Coordinates of C-alpha atoms in Angstrom, one line a residue:
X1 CA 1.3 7.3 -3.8
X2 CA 1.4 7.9 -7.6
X3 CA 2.4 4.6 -10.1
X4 CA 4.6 4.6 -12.5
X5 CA 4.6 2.4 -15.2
X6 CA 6.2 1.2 -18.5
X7 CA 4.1 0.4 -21.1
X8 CA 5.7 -1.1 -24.8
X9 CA 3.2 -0.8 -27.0
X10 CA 3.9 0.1 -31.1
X11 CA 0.6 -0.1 -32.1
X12 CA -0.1 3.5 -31.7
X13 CA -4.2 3.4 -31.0
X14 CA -3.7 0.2 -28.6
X15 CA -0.8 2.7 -26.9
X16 CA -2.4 5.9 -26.5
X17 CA -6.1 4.1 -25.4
X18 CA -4.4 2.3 -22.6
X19 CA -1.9 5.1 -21.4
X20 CA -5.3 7.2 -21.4
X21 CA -7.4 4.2 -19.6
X22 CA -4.2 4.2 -16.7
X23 CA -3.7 8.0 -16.3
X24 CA -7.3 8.4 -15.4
X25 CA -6.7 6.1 -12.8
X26 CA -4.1 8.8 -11.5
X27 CA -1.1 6.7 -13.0
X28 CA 1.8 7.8 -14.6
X29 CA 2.4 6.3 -17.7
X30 CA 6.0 6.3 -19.6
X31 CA 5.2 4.4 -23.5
X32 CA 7.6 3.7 -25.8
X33 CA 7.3 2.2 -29.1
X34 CA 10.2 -0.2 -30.2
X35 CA 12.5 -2.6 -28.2
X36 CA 15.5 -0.9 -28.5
X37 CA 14.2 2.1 -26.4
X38 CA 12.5 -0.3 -24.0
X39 CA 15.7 -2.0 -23.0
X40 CA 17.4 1.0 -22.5
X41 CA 14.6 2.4 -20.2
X42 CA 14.6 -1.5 -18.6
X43 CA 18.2 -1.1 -18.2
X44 CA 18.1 2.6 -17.1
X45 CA 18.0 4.3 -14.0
X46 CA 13.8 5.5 -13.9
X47 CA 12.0 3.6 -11.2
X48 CA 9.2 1.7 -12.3
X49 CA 6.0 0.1 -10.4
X50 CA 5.3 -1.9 -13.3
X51 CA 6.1 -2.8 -17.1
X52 CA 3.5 -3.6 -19.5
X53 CA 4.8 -5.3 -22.7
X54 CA 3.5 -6.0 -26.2
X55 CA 5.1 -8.8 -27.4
X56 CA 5.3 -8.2 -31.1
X57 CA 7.7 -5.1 -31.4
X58 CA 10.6 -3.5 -33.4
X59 CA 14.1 -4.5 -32.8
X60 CA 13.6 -6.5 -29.8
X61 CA 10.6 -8.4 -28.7
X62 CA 8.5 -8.8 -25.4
X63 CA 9.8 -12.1 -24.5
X64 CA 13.6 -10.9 -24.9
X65 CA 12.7 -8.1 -23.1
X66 CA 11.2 -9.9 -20.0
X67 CA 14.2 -11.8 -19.8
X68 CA 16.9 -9.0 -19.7
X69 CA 14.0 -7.4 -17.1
X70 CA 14.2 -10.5 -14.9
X71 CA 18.2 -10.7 -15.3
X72 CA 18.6 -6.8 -14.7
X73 CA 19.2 -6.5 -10.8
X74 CA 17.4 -3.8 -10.0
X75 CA 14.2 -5.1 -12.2
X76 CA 14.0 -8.8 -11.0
X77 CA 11.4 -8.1 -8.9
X78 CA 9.1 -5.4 -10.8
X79 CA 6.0 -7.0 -11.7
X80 CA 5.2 -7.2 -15.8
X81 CA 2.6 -8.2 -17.6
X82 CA 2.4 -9.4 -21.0
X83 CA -0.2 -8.1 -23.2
X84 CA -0.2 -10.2 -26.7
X85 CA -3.0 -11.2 -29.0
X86 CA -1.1 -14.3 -29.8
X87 CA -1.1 -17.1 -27.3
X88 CA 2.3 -17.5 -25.5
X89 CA 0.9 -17.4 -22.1
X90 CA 2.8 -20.7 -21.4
X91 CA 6.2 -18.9 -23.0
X92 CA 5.4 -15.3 -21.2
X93 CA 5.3 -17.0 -17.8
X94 CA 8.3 -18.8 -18.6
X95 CA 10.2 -15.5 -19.6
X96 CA 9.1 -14.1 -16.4
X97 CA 5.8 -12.6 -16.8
X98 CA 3.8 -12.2 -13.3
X99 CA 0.6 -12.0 -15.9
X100 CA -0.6 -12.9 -19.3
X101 CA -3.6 -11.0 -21.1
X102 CA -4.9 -11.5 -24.1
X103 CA -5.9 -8.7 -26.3
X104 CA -8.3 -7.3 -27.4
X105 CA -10.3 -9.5 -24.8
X106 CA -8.8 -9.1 -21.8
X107 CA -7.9 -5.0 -21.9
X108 CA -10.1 -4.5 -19.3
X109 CA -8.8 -6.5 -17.1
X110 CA -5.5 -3.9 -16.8
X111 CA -6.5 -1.9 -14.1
X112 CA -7.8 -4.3 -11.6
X113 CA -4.2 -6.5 -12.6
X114 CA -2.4 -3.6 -11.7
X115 CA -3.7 -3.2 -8.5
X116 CA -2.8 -6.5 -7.6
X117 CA 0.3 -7.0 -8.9
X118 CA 1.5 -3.4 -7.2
X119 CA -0.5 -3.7 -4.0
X120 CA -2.1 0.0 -4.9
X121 CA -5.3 0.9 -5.2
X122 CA -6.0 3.2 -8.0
X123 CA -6.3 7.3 -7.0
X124 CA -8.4 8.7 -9.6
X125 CA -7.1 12.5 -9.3
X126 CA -9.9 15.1 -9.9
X127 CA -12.8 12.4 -9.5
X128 CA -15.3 12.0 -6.9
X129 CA -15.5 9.1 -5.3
X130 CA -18.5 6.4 -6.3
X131 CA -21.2 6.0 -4.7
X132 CA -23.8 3.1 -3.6
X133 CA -26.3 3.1 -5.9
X134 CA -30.1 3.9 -4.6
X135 CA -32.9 1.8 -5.1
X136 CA -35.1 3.7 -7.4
X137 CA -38.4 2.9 -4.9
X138 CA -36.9 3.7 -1.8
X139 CA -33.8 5.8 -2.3
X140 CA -32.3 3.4 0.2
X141 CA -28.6 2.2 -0.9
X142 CA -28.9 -1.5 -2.7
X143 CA -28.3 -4.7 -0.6
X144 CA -29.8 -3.0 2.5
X145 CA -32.6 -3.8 4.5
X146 CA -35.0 -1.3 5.8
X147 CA -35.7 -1.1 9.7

């Protein structure tokens, strides 16, 4: 089953490298730029998997719109994650957040956290899957014994 997810984001380069890094996981990814449009789509009808927020934003900011999220019935139980390169982990949890990265540092931590936090594996569409890596020598997958 396909993820969706919210991510608020208005620094454009951050926004389109991590819609790019979830869609190739086979994810759906709504962004929006600004806080006004993020807490109409919070608010709104569109069912989401999970919200990733920025904190700094136009208009409205992360931590506000964690709040409304967690007081909006229908969101009080969709996992978010805060995504800041200022430390309010302490303040994000507080709001509501399920998870607080730090960025740039802790970007690639994303997709594992949304695994976790959704209970999904990711589905990477047109991808095969990986494989065990062979020990050069033997051509025998790593980790296993001969016999």
């Amino acid at each position: 089953m396909n993820l969706t997810i919210l991510h608020v984001e208005d620094d454009r380069l951050i926004s389109e490298a991590l819609a790019e890094l979830l869609a190739a996981e086979g994810w759906h990814v709504q962004t929006c730029a600004d806080g006004l449009t993020a807490l109409a789509l919070i608010e709104g009808d569109t069912p989401y998997d999970l919200i990733l927020l920025d904190n700094e934003l136009p208009h409205v900011g992360g931590l506000e719109l964690m709040r409304r999220a967690r007081q909006t019935p229908h969101r009080a139980r969709t996992p978010v994650v805060m995504l800041s390169a200022n430390e309010i982990g302490a303040e994000a949890r507080d709001a509501g957040a399920d998870l607080f990265l730090r960025k740039p540092q802790d970007v690639g931590l994303i997709v594992r956290a949304v695994e976790l936090l959704t209970g999904r594996k990711r589905q990477r569409a047109g991808r095969y899957p990986r494989r065990t890596p062979l020990s050069k020598q033997t051509g025998v997958p790593r980790g296993r014994a001969h016999g």
